[in-house]
Amino acid sequence: MKKILVPVDFSEVSENALNYALELANITHAKLILLHVYHVPVPAIEVPVAMPSWQELEKENAEFMTKFVEKIIGKHKNIQIETIISPGFAVDEILSLIKEDNIDLVVMGVTGA
């Protein structure tokens, strides 16, 4: 096993999945890929609405990811970790990444945000 994908939404459930994946990666010497997918809101009304730009959304989610990783990774410094933050739909992005990066295993929680 060389690559483990962990989709995260910064919830306690995804934190538990990441802890499990960290143990697996430690045993198998696999690389962890953390994926967070966010939605870019699209206004459905004609009235002007103040909406954050996609750059602001990406920056905010990158900050969340950094804090999330720092909180969990502490004792697992020897594991190679890659983080990906992407707009879109979670299922589509997960399936696309599995095919593109030849992911060997996906570890994810079943409930969350």
PDB file of C-alpha atoms in Angstrom, residues 19-56:
ATOM      1  CA  ASN A  19      -6.194   8.965  13.398  1.00  0.00           C
ATOM      2  CA  TYR A  20      -6.997   5.505  12.023  1.00  0.00           C
ATOM      3  CA  ALA A  21      -5.328   6.340   8.697  1.00  0.00           C
ATOM      4  CA  LEU A  22      -2.242   7.639  10.529  1.00  0.00           C
ATOM      5  CA  GLU A  23      -1.853   4.299  12.284  1.00  0.00           C
ATOM      6  CA  LEU A  24      -2.244   2.439   8.992  1.00  0.00           C
ATOM      7  CA  ALA A  25       0.270   4.721   7.281  1.00  0.00           C
ATOM      8  CA  ASN A  26       2.705   4.238  10.124  1.00  0.00           C
ATOM      9  CA  ILE A  27       2.493   0.450   9.800  1.00  0.00           C
ATOM     10  CA  THR A  28       2.570   0.321   5.994  1.00  0.00           C
ATOM     11  CA  HIS A  29       4.835   3.353   5.358  1.00  0.00           C
ATOM     12  CA  ALA A  30       2.183   4.787   3.039  1.00  0.00           C
ATOM     13  CA  LYS A  31       1.724   8.420   2.067  1.00  0.00           C
ATOM     14  CA  LEU A  32      -1.408  10.161   3.394  1.00  0.00           C
ATOM     15  CA  ILE A  33      -3.384  12.461   1.143  1.00  0.00           C
ATOM     16  CA  LEU A  34      -5.887  14.655   2.991  1.00  0.00           C
ATOM     17  CA  LEU A  35      -8.662  16.012   0.785  1.00  0.00           C
ATOM     18  CA  HIS A  36     -11.098  18.758   1.727  1.00  0.00           C
ATOM     19  CA  VAL A  37     -13.777  19.667  -0.798  1.00  0.00           C
ATOM     20  CA  TYR A  38     -15.841  22.824  -0.380  1.00  0.00           C
ATOM     21  CA  HIS A  39     -18.802  24.249  -2.287  1.00  0.00           C
ATOM     22  CA  VAL A  40     -18.676  27.618  -3.984  1.00  0.00           C
ATOM     23  CA  PRO A  41     -22.101  29.113  -3.319  1.00  0.00           C
ATOM     24  CA  VAL A  42     -24.098  30.275  -6.315  1.00  0.00           C
ATOM     25  CA  PRO A  43     -26.842  32.825  -5.678  1.00  0.00           C
ATOM     26  CA  ALA A  44     -30.211  31.575  -6.888  1.00  0.00           C
ATOM     27  CA  ILE A  45     -31.962  34.934  -6.681  1.00  0.00           C
ATOM     28  CA  GLU A  46     -31.777  38.115  -8.718  1.00  0.00           C
ATOM     29  CA  VAL A  47     -31.251  40.361  -5.690  1.00  0.00           C
ATOM     30  CA  PRO A  48     -27.562  41.244  -5.173  1.00  0.00           C
ATOM     31  CA  VAL A  49     -26.081  39.281  -2.286  1.00  0.00           C
ATOM     32  CA  ALA A  50     -22.676  39.745  -0.679  1.00  0.00           C
ATOM     33  CA  MET A  51     -20.873  36.451  -1.236  1.00  0.00           C
ATOM     34  CA  PRO A  52     -17.276  35.505  -0.471  1.00  0.00           C
ATOM     35  CA  SER A  53     -15.022  35.081  -3.489  1.00  0.00           C
ATOM     36  CA  TRP A  54     -13.607  31.651  -4.350  1.00  0.00           C
ATOM     37  CA  GLN A  55     -10.167  32.974  -3.329  1.00  0.00           C
ATOM     38  CA  GLU A  56     -11.492  33.864   0.135  1.00  0.00           C
TER      39      GLU A  56
END
